[in-house]
Amino acid sequence: MRDRFPLLMISGLLLLGAFGSFVMKGARRGAFADRLSTYRSEPSGARAVFLLLGEAGLPAERWQQNFEVIDRGTSLVLLGTAFRDATDVKSRNPGAADAGFFDDADELTDEEREEFKERGLNAYRSPPVTSDETKKLLEHIRNGGTVIYAPWDQDENDLLTAVDVYLERAEHRKELTTLVPAQPSRFTVGVERLEARVRVWLDLPPGAVALLVDEGAEKTVVGLVPYGQGRLIIIGAPELAMNAALTRADNALFWTAVGRALASTGPIAFDEFHHGFTGDRSIAEFAARYGLQFAAAQLLLGVILWAASLKRFGRPRQPPDAARIGATDALFATSRLYREGKHHGHAASSIARALAAEFATRAGVSARAEPSEISAALDLRGRRDLANALLDVTRAANAASSDANVEAVARLAALARLKLDASSKKGRTE
């Protein structure tokens, strides 16, 4: 054991380091997802809203498919989702300019660069909503569905154009703003005021309903626009859905009221497909997304350490063949000593004593008992055959005076052990 102590120390240190690394990664387990994703547990994620609706008994679920096929009755929630047909591509993905996709990278504001650094590679992993998907969304709304859309910036797209809604970039978007209900509605039951950073104000068409307004600027921040038989709810302050903002004022109460208003028609599906989570993701992409490659590397490290543990430190062991030959030589040497010293009686009595100790266990007496006592105990247990066999070996051992006598004693002892083994197997079977 002490020969492997250095290897055990190295393995323990490596295991401790790997465990510490996984603990640190576990503490940041929600940072892998995109901004406003319900998988993200960072302050900029929307995991708390999803869990809040679930705890309230509302049918909240995650949508991990495109919008080509939308189940009737499903209310879709698009938080910060980008559209491919937006007028300002740079504002939709400001990091693309840093990567060389735009020639006017110098025109990016500090705010846009900061947002891209926060999103990291998620800015590329999150696909935008295509034109065909936009048509399916509009068709879903016309047929009586509900869509909640929280645009991240002042991007005009086919969805907003179809419902005649225009966005205005909000001033002081980095400052907290107080929002109040514009009028009583099912979506603001129990809500008195909310606090969030507003990114865009809404210019609603005739027939639309303002749900929340900016108390200071007196402009619409959340509005409901009827379209066909359904409705589109637009939220100009996407921070309302973020984990960090859910504890402010009546923000959580607002989402509970919205969830209860939508739950009557069917499930409330938060779009995760356009945050980079798809139902048909390959195993390799899944492993890369959740860091499972580190688990595979740890498993490989364990296999390597196990293979290395098969090696020994210290003096080399004697080969098995050499040990077997040495044991055989020792046996022959002992046999020669017995023959030359004419210790036939001692050798035969050793065989008899070893046999008596084995029979004593079956007889239920001490291994140091005399053969006659062991034989009597076996006879009381109904095993006269074993008792006679033991007595025959004992008598033969007492009369042994030559090599032939010792061989005869050994032969009788072997036959007696066969009887003992046979009776033991029979007892276990019964």
GROMACS .gro file of C-alpha atoms in nm:
model
  430
    1MET     CA    1   0.000   0.000   0.000
    2ARG     CA    2   0.278   0.243   0.090
    3ASP     CA    3   0.432   0.185  -0.255
    4ARG     CA    4   0.125   0.354  -0.410
    5PHE     CA    5   0.111   0.645  -0.166
    6PRO     CA    6   0.263   0.900  -0.409
    7LEU     CA    7   0.005   0.808  -0.673
    8LEU     CA    8  -0.277   0.839  -0.419
    9MET     CA    9  -0.153   1.185  -0.320
   10ILE     CA   10  -0.138   1.302  -0.683
   11SER     CA   11  -0.484   1.158  -0.755
   12GLY     CA   12  -0.629   1.324  -0.446
   13LEU     CA   13  -0.488   1.666  -0.544
   14LEU     CA   14  -0.620   1.632  -0.900
   15LEU     CA   15  -0.961   1.523  -0.773
   16LEU     CA   16  -0.972   1.814  -0.530
   17GLY     CA   17  -0.885   2.058  -0.808
   18ALA     CA   18  -1.149   1.913  -1.041
   19PHE     CA   19  -1.410   1.921  -0.766
   20GLY     CA   20  -1.330   2.283  -0.688
   21SER     CA   21  -1.354   2.373  -1.055
   22PHE     CA   22  -1.695   2.208  -1.087
   23VAL     CA   23  -1.817   2.385  -0.772
   24MET     CA   24  -1.715   2.721  -0.918
   25LYS     CA   25  -1.881   2.636  -1.249
   26GLY     CA   26  -2.193   2.523  -1.067
   27ALA     CA   27  -2.215   2.861  -0.899
   28ARG     CA   28  -2.226   3.015  -1.248
   29ARG     CA   29  -2.452   2.749  -1.395
   30GLY     CA   30  -2.704   3.005  -1.522
   31ALA     CA   31  -2.454   3.216  -1.718
   32PHE     CA   32  -2.440   2.988  -2.022
   33ALA     CA   33  -2.781   3.101  -2.155
   34ASP     CA   34  -2.860   3.419  -2.345
   35ARG     CA   35  -2.999   3.740  -2.201
   36LEU     CA   36  -3.371   3.716  -2.108
   37SER     CA   37  -3.363   3.336  -2.143
   38THR     CA   38  -3.562   3.138  -1.886
   39TYR     CA   39  -3.258   2.912  -1.847
   40ARG     CA   40  -3.039   3.199  -1.731
   41SER     CA   41  -3.019   3.250  -1.353
   42GLU     CA   42  -2.798   3.558  -1.377
   43PRO     CA   43  -2.956   3.900  -1.306
   44SER     CA   44  -3.021   3.953  -1.679
   45GLY     CA   45  -3.202   3.620  -1.721
   46ALA     CA   46  -3.574   3.545  -1.698
   47ARG     CA   47  -3.560   3.222  -1.502
   48ALA     CA   48  -3.739   3.376  -1.202
   49VAL     CA   49  -4.046   3.469  -1.409
   50PHE     CA   50  -4.073   3.115  -1.544
   51LEU     CA   51  -4.044   2.965  -1.195
   52LEU     CA   52  -4.287   3.223  -1.055
   53LEU     CA   53  -4.560   3.122  -1.298
   54GLY     CA   54  -4.492   2.756  -1.227
   55GLU     CA   55  -4.519   2.806  -0.852
   56ALA     CA   56  -4.845   2.995  -0.908
   57GLY     CA   57  -4.990   2.682  -1.072
   58LEU     CA   58  -4.994   2.835  -1.420
   59PRO     CA   59  -4.910   2.625  -1.730
   60ALA     CA   60  -4.569   2.777  -1.809
   61GLU     CA   61  -4.342   2.588  -2.049
   62ARG     CA   62  -4.040   2.645  -2.273
   63TRP     CA   63  -4.077   2.661  -2.651
   64GLN     CA   64  -3.778   2.502  -2.827
   65GLN     CA   65  -3.902   2.491  -3.186
   66ASN     CA   66  -3.937   2.747  -3.462
   67PHE     CA   67  -4.268   2.918  -3.530
   68GLU     CA   68  -4.353   2.719  -3.842
   69VAL     CA   69  -4.614   2.523  -3.646
   70ILE     CA   70  -4.784   2.681  -3.343
   71ASP     CA   71  -5.045   2.493  -3.142
   72ARG     CA   72  -5.381   2.663  -3.116
   73GLY     CA   73  -5.438   2.815  -2.774
   74THR     CA   74  -5.067   2.854  -2.696
   75SER     CA   75  -4.962   3.198  -2.576
   76LEU     CA   76  -4.608   3.274  -2.692
   77VAL     CA   77  -4.373   3.500  -2.493
   78LEU     CA   78  -4.083   3.654  -2.690
   79LEU     CA   79  -3.839   3.826  -2.454
   80GLY     CA   80  -3.575   4.030  -2.635
   81THR     CA   81  -3.610   3.814  -2.945
   82ALA     CA   82  -3.447   3.956  -3.260
   83PHE     CA   83  -3.611   3.961  -3.604
   84ARG     CA   84  -3.417   3.907  -3.923
   85ASP     CA   85  -3.615   4.175  -4.109
   86ALA     CA   86  -3.539   4.446  -3.850
   87THR     CA   87  -3.441   4.778  -4.006
   88ASP     CA   88  -3.129   4.823  -3.795
   89VAL     CA   89  -2.925   4.503  -3.807
   90LYS     CA   90  -2.638   4.657  -3.616
   91SER     CA   91  -2.855   4.740  -3.315
   92ARG     CA   92  -2.994   4.387  -3.317
   93ASN     CA   93  -2.645   4.236  -3.290
   94PRO     CA   94  -2.391   4.507  -3.204
   95GLY     CA   95  -2.118   4.251  -3.150
   96ALA     CA   96  -2.119   4.158  -3.516
   97ALA     CA   97  -1.943   4.482  -3.594
   98ASP     CA   98  -1.663   4.397  -3.352
   99ALA     CA   99  -1.625   4.065  -3.530
  100GLY     CA  100  -1.575   4.237  -3.865
  101PHE     CA  101  -1.924   4.196  -4.012
  102PHE     CA  102  -1.969   4.572  -4.051
  103ASP     CA  103  -1.742   4.839  -4.185
  104ASP     CA  104  -1.883   5.107  -3.958
  105ALA     CA  105  -1.773   4.944  -3.632
  106ASP     CA  106  -1.660   5.283  -3.503
  107GLU     CA  107  -2.024   5.398  -3.498
  108LEU     CA  108  -2.114   5.152  -3.222
  109THR     CA  109  -2.195   5.320  -2.895
  110ASP     CA  110  -2.036   5.224  -2.566
  111GLU     CA  111  -2.371   5.086  -2.454
  112GLU     CA  112  -2.390   4.854  -2.757
  113ARG     CA  113  -2.037   4.728  -2.700
  114GLU     CA  114  -2.109   4.667  -2.330
  115GLU     CA  115  -2.424   4.472  -2.416
  116PHE     CA  116  -2.236   4.252  -2.659
  117LYS     CA  117  -1.963   4.177  -2.404
  118GLU     CA  118  -2.235   4.070  -2.162
  119ARG     CA  119  -2.394   3.832  -2.414
  120GLY     CA  120  -2.067   3.692  -2.547
  121LEU     CA  121  -2.105   3.410  -2.797
  122ASN     CA  122  -2.477   3.393  -2.725
  123ALA     CA  123  -2.510   3.687  -2.965
  124TYR     CA  124  -2.424   3.441  -3.245
  125ARG     CA  125  -2.593   3.132  -3.107
  126SER     CA  126  -2.935   3.299  -3.088
  127PRO     CA  127  -3.099   3.288  -3.432
  128PRO     CA  128  -3.340   3.568  -3.529
  129VAL     CA  129  -3.704   3.516  -3.622
  130THR     CA  130  -3.725   3.465  -3.999
  131SER     CA  131  -3.978   3.626  -4.232
  132ASP     CA  132  -4.167   3.297  -4.268
  133GLU     CA  133  -4.187   3.262  -3.892
  134THR     CA  134  -4.319   3.619  -3.866
  135LYS     CA  135  -4.600   3.527  -4.104
  136LYS     CA  136  -4.684   3.225  -3.888
  137LEU     CA  137  -4.691   3.446  -3.578
  138LEU     CA  138  -4.933   3.688  -3.745
  139GLU     CA  139  -5.148   3.397  -3.860
  140HIS     CA  140  -5.150   3.258  -3.506
  141ILE     CA  141  -5.267   3.594  -3.368
  142ARG     CA  142  -5.535   3.633  -3.636
  143ASN     CA  143  -5.674   3.291  -3.542
  144GLY     CA  144  -5.723   3.396  -3.179
  145GLY     CA  145  -5.378   3.345  -3.030
  146THR     CA  146  -5.185   3.574  -2.798
  147VAL     CA  147  -4.822   3.681  -2.837
  148ILE     CA  148  -4.622   3.883  -2.585
  149TYR     CA  149  -4.327   4.058  -2.745
  150ALA     CA  150  -4.064   4.253  -2.551
  151PRO     CA  151  -3.830   4.417  -2.809
  152TRP     CA  152  -3.482   4.494  -2.684
  153ASP     CA  153  -3.431   4.798  -2.901
  154GLN     CA  154  -3.586   5.027  -3.158
  155ASP     CA  155  -3.603   4.764  -3.434
  156GLU     CA  156  -3.886   4.794  -3.681
  157ASN     CA  157  -3.990   4.457  -3.822
  158ASP     CA  158  -4.277   4.295  -4.011
  159LEU     CA  159  -4.454   4.195  -3.688
  160LEU     CA  160  -4.475   4.553  -3.562
  161THR     CA  161  -4.547   4.692  -3.910
  162ALA     CA  162  -4.840   4.453  -3.956
  163VAL     CA  163  -5.007   4.577  -3.636
  164ASP     CA  164  -4.914   4.941  -3.709
  165VAL     CA  165  -4.700   4.988  -3.397
  166TYR     CA  166  -4.393   5.211  -3.395
  167LEU     CA  167  -4.119   5.233  -3.136
  168GLU     CA  168  -3.949   5.541  -2.996
  169ARG     CA  169  -3.614   5.514  -2.822
  170ALA     CA  170  -3.665   5.606  -2.457
  171GLU     CA  171  -3.459   5.875  -2.292
  172HIS     CA  172  -3.258   5.795  -1.980
  173ARG     CA  173  -3.291   5.423  -2.051
  174LYS     CA  174  -3.033   5.342  -1.784
  175GLU     CA  175  -3.241   5.498  -1.509
  176LEU     CA  176  -3.520   5.327  -1.316
  177THR     CA  177  -3.862   5.444  -1.424
  178THR     CA  178  -4.192   5.413  -1.243
  179LEU     CA  179  -4.472   5.256  -1.446
  180VAL     CA  180  -4.838   5.276  -1.353
  181PRO     CA  181  -5.150   5.114  -1.503
  182ALA     CA  182  -5.312   5.332  -1.768
  183GLN     CA  183  -5.652   5.184  -1.688
  184PRO     CA  184  -5.797   4.881  -1.506
  185SER     CA  185  -5.750   4.556  -1.697
  186ARG     CA  186  -5.714   4.182  -1.646
  187PHE     CA  187  -5.339   4.217  -1.708
  188THR     CA  188  -5.284   4.463  -1.424
  189VAL     CA  189  -5.506   4.325  -1.149
  190GLY     CA  190  -5.368   4.437  -0.812
  191VAL     CA  191  -5.082   4.633  -0.973
  192GLU     CA  192  -5.023   4.986  -0.844
  193ARG     CA  193  -4.675   5.067  -0.970
  194LEU     CA  194  -4.378   4.894  -1.129
  195GLU     CA  195  -4.011   4.983  -1.151
  196ALA     CA  196  -3.789   4.904  -1.448
  197ARG     CA  197  -3.559   5.060  -1.706
  198VAL     CA  198  -3.758   5.149  -2.017
  199ARG     CA  199  -3.585   5.099  -2.351
  200VAL     CA  200  -3.859   5.202  -2.595
  201TRP     CA  201  -4.190   5.385  -2.583
  202LEU     CA  202  -4.483   5.263  -2.792
  203ASP     CA  203  -4.680   5.453  -3.055
  204LEU     CA  204  -5.003   5.249  -3.066
  205PRO     CA  205  -5.261   5.250  -3.348
  206PRO     CA  206  -5.631   5.338  -3.297
  207GLY     CA  207  -5.814   5.062  -3.115
  208ALA     CA  208  -5.511   4.955  -2.913
  209VAL     CA  209  -5.515   4.965  -2.533
  210ALA     CA  210  -5.237   5.109  -2.318
  211LEU     CA  211  -5.174   4.884  -2.017
  212LEU     CA  212  -4.877   5.057  -1.850
  213VAL     CA  213  -4.746   5.408  -1.896
  214ASP     CA  214  -4.431   5.591  -1.795
  215GLU     CA  215  -4.538   5.800  -1.497
  216GLY     CA  216  -4.280   6.071  -1.568
  217ALA     CA  217  -4.290   6.092  -1.946
  218GLU     CA  218  -4.659   5.993  -1.969
  219LYS     CA  219  -4.586   5.766  -2.261
  220THR     CA  220  -4.704   5.410  -2.324
  221VAL     CA  221  -4.462   5.135  -2.222
  222VAL     CA  222  -4.689   4.826  -2.236
  223GLY     CA  223  -4.977   4.806  -2.481
  224LEU     CA  224  -5.228   4.555  -2.614
  225VAL     CA  225  -5.297   4.562  -2.988
  226PRO     CA  226  -5.593   4.359  -3.124
  227TYR     CA  227  -5.519   4.179  -3.450
  228GLY     CA  228  -5.781   3.959  -3.610
  229GLN     CA  229  -5.931   3.746  -3.335
  230GLY     CA  230  -5.618   3.758  -3.122
  231ARG     CA  231  -5.393   4.016  -2.961
  232LEU     CA  232  -5.031   4.124  -2.945
  233ILE     CA  233  -4.897   4.255  -2.614
  234ILE     CA  234  -4.586   4.470  -2.654
  235ILE     CA  235  -4.358   4.545  -2.359
  236GLY     CA  236  -4.116   4.834  -2.405
  237ALA     CA  237  -3.935   4.757  -2.079
  238PRO     CA  238  -3.794   4.402  -2.118
  239GLU     CA  239  -3.619   4.443  -1.783
  240LEU     CA  240  -3.959   4.373  -1.623
  241ALA     CA  241  -3.892   4.005  -1.699
  242MET     CA  242  -3.536   3.998  -1.562
  243ASN     CA  243  -3.447   3.818  -1.241
  244ALA     CA  244  -3.297   4.129  -1.084
  245ALA     CA  245  -3.614   4.336  -1.139
  246LEU     CA  246  -3.871   4.084  -1.021
  247THR     CA  247  -3.845   4.187  -0.657
  248ARG     CA  248  -3.909   4.555  -0.724
  249ALA     CA  249  -4.247   4.711  -0.649
  250ASP     CA  250  -4.531   4.510  -0.811
  251ASN     CA  251  -4.324   4.358  -1.092
  252ALA     CA  252  -4.389   3.999  -0.980
  253LEU     CA  253  -4.759   4.075  -0.931
  254PHE     CA  254  -4.777   4.207  -1.287
  255TRP     CA  255  -4.645   3.880  -1.435
  256THR     CA  256  -4.878   3.677  -1.216
  257ALA     CA  257  -5.175   3.880  -1.342
  258VAL     CA  258  -5.061   3.840  -1.704
  259GLY     CA  259  -5.015   3.466  -1.655
  260ARG     CA  260  -5.361   3.421  -1.506
  261ALA     CA  261  -5.516   3.622  -1.790
  262LEU     CA  262  -5.349   3.397  -2.050
  263ALA     CA  263  -5.381   3.060  -1.873
  264SER     CA  264  -5.749   3.025  -1.963
  265THR     CA  265  -5.670   2.965  -2.332
  266GLY     CA  266  -5.380   2.722  -2.297
  267PRO     CA  267  -5.010   2.696  -2.203
  268ILE     CA  268  -4.780   2.998  -2.173
  269ALA     CA  269  -4.472   2.917  -2.383
  270PHE     CA  270  -4.150   3.115  -2.338
  271ASP     CA  271  -3.954   3.117  -2.663
  272GLU     CA  272  -3.614   2.953  -2.613
  273PHE     CA  273  -3.555   2.849  -2.973
  274HIS     CA  274  -3.438   3.200  -3.061
  275HIS     CA  275  -3.218   3.205  -2.751
  276GLY     CA  276  -3.020   2.912  -2.892
  277PHE     CA  277  -3.205   2.614  -2.739
  278THR     CA  278  -3.348   2.378  -2.998
  279GLY     CA  279  -3.522   2.045  -2.953
  280ASP     CA  280  -3.306   1.876  -3.218
  281ARG     CA  281  -2.969   1.983  -3.076
  282SER     CA  282  -2.693   1.730  -3.137
  283ILE     CA  283  -2.518   1.556  -2.851
  284ALA     CA  284  -2.196   1.744  -2.921
  285GLU     CA  285  -2.371   2.083  -2.912
  286PHE     CA  286  -2.557   1.984  -2.596
  287ALA     CA  287  -2.231   1.882  -2.430
  288ALA     CA  288  -2.063   2.207  -2.535
  289ARG     CA  289  -2.356   2.416  -2.413
  290TYR     CA  290  -2.365   2.263  -2.064
  291GLY     CA  291  -1.994   2.198  -2.024
  292LEU     CA  292  -2.027   1.819  -2.032
  293GLN     CA  293  -1.695   1.798  -2.214
  294PHE     CA  294  -1.534   1.866  -1.877
  295ALA     CA  295  -1.718   1.566  -1.731
  296ALA     CA  296  -1.590   1.353  -2.018
  297ALA     CA  297  -1.239   1.482  -1.956
  298GLN     CA  298  -1.273   1.396  -1.587
  299LEU     CA  299  -1.386   1.044  -1.678
  300LEU     CA  300  -1.086   1.007  -1.909
  301LEU     CA  301  -0.860   1.130  -1.632
  302GLY     CA  302  -1.009   0.870  -1.398
  303VAL     CA  303  -0.939   0.593  -1.650
  304ILE     CA  304  -0.580   0.713  -1.688
  305LEU     CA  305  -0.530   0.721  -1.312
  306TRP     CA  306  -0.682   0.375  -1.279
  307ALA     CA  307  -0.446   0.243  -1.545
  308ALA     CA  308  -0.153   0.411  -1.373
  309SER     CA  309  -0.257   0.264  -1.038
  310LEU     CA  310  -0.192  -0.083  -1.176
  311LYS     CA  311   0.176   0.002  -1.166
  312ARG     CA  312   0.369  -0.024  -0.841
  313PHE     CA  313   0.629   0.194  -0.675
  314GLY     CA  314   0.919   0.048  -0.485
  315ARG     CA  315   1.099  -0.284  -0.521
  316PRO     CA  316   0.982  -0.510  -0.806
  317ARG     CA  317   0.774  -0.810  -0.709
  318GLN     CA  318   0.890  -1.163  -0.770
  319PRO     CA  319   0.737  -1.306  -1.092
  320PRO     CA  320   0.446  -1.550  -1.030
  321ASP     CA  321   0.632  -1.842  -1.192
  322ALA     CA  322   0.932  -1.785  -0.971
  323ALA     CA  323   0.709  -1.777  -0.661
  324ARG     CA  324   0.538  -2.100  -0.766
  325ILE     CA  325   0.870  -2.274  -0.832
  326GLY     CA  326   1.005  -2.151  -0.499
  327ALA     CA  327   0.700  -2.283  -0.312
  328THR     CA  328   0.740  -2.622  -0.486
  329ASP     CA  329   1.108  -2.633  -0.394
  330ALA     CA  330   1.025  -2.552  -0.032
  331LEU     CA  331   0.770  -2.833  -0.027
  332PHE     CA  332   1.017  -3.082  -0.167
  333ALA     CA  333   1.281  -2.968   0.083
  334THR     CA  334   1.042  -3.012   0.374
  335SER     CA  335   0.945  -3.357   0.245
  336ARG     CA  336   1.308  -3.457   0.222
  337LEU     CA  337   1.371  -3.345   0.579
  338TYR     CA  338   1.082  -3.557   0.701
  339ARG     CA  339   1.206  -3.861   0.507
  340GLU     CA  340   1.568  -3.830   0.605
  341GLY     CA  341   1.478  -3.767   0.969
  342LYS     CA  342   1.223  -4.052   0.968
  343HIS     CA  343   0.952  -3.826   1.106
  344HIS     CA  344   0.677  -4.042   0.960
  345GLY     CA  345   0.471  -4.044   1.276
  346HIS     CA  346   0.484  -3.666   1.312
  347ALA     CA  347   0.385  -3.608   0.949
  348ALA     CA  348   0.093  -3.851   0.973
  349SER     CA  349  -0.027  -3.703   1.304
  350SER     CA  350  -0.015  -3.349   1.147
  351ILE     CA  351  -0.248  -3.468   0.872
  352ALA     CA  352  -0.481  -3.625   1.128
  353ARG     CA  353  -0.488  -3.311   1.345
  354ALA     CA  354  -0.570  -3.087   1.046
  355LEU     CA  355  -0.853  -3.324   0.948
  356ALA     CA  356  -0.984  -3.335   1.305
  357ALA     CA  357  -0.996  -2.953   1.319
  358GLU     CA  358  -1.211  -2.943   1.004
  359PHE     CA  359  -1.444  -3.217   1.141
  360ALA     CA  360  -1.470  -3.031   1.474
  361THR     CA  361  -1.639  -2.740   1.301
  362ARG     CA  362  -1.905  -2.973   1.164
  363ALA     CA  363  -1.941  -3.149   1.500
  364GLY     CA  364  -1.986  -2.821   1.688
  365VAL     CA  365  -1.696  -2.873   1.929
  366SER     CA  366  -1.361  -2.703   1.987
  367ALA     CA  367  -1.092  -2.752   1.723
  368ARG     CA  368  -0.856  -2.858   2.005
  369ALA     CA  369  -1.078  -3.146   2.112
  370GLU     CA  370  -0.948  -3.502   2.091
  371PRO     CA  371  -1.044  -3.707   1.784
  372SER     CA  372  -1.248  -3.940   2.006
  373GLU     CA  373  -1.456  -3.644   2.136
  374ILE     CA  374  -1.510  -3.513   1.784
  375SER     CA  375  -1.610  -3.859   1.664
  376ALA     CA  376  -1.860  -3.895   1.949
  377ALA     CA  377  -2.012  -3.555   1.871
  378LEU     CA  378  -2.050  -3.649   1.503
  379ASP     CA  379  -2.215  -3.976   1.604
  380LEU     CA  380  -2.468  -3.782   1.815
  381ARG     CA  381  -2.546  -3.565   1.515
  382GLY     CA  382  -2.623  -3.872   1.304
  383ARG     CA  383  -2.301  -3.865   1.103
  384ARG     CA  384  -2.154  -4.205   1.194
  385ASP     CA  385  -1.985  -4.224   0.853
  386LEU     CA  386  -1.780  -3.912   0.927
  387ALA     CA  387  -1.706  -4.033   1.279
  388ASN     CA  388  -1.572  -4.366   1.150
  389ALA     CA  389  -1.368  -4.193   0.879
  390LEU     CA  390  -1.202  -3.969   1.139
  391LEU     CA  391  -1.124  -4.263   1.365
  392ASP     CA  392  -0.974  -4.460   1.073
  393VAL     CA  393  -0.742  -4.172   0.988
  394THR     CA  394  -0.644  -4.131   1.355
  395ARG     CA  395  -0.562  -4.500   1.398
  396ALA     CA  396  -0.363  -4.508   1.075
  397ALA     CA  397  -0.167  -4.199   1.180
  398ASN     CA  398  -0.078  -4.350   1.519
  399ALA     CA  399   0.060  -4.664   1.347
  400ALA     CA  400   0.254  -4.483   1.070
  401SER     CA  401   0.624  -4.578   1.050
  402SER     CA  402   0.717  -4.546   0.681
  403ASP     CA  403   0.657  -4.335   0.370
  404ALA     CA  404   0.393  -4.580   0.254
  405ASN     CA  405   0.206  -4.541   0.584
  406VAL     CA  406   0.210  -4.160   0.551
  407GLU     CA  407   0.074  -4.189   0.195
  408ALA     CA  408  -0.201  -4.420   0.321
  409VAL     CA  409  -0.295  -4.170   0.593
  410ALA     CA  410  -0.306  -3.888   0.338
  411ARG     CA  411  -0.525  -4.098   0.108
  412LEU     CA  412  -0.769  -4.178   0.390
  413ALA     CA  413  -0.776  -3.809   0.492
  414ALA     CA  414  -0.855  -3.707   0.134
  415LEU     CA  415  -1.146  -3.954   0.117
  416ALA     CA  416  -1.275  -3.829   0.453
  417ARG     CA  417  -1.265  -3.467   0.332
  418LEU     CA  418  -1.459  -3.568   0.022
  419LYS     CA  419  -1.732  -3.707   0.246
  420LEU     CA  420  -1.730  -3.387   0.453
  421ASP     CA  421  -1.752  -3.165   0.143
  422ALA     CA  422  -2.034  -3.376   0.001
  423SER     CA  423  -2.236  -3.351   0.322
  424SER     CA  424  -2.179  -2.973   0.337
  425LYS     CA  425  -2.308  -2.923  -0.019
  426LYS     CA  426  -2.609  -3.143   0.053
  427GLY     CA  427  -2.691  -2.939   0.365
  428ARG     CA  428  -2.671  -2.607   0.172
  429THR     CA  429  -2.898  -2.748  -0.102
  430GLU     CA  430  -3.159  -2.857   0.151
   0.00000   0.00000   0.00000
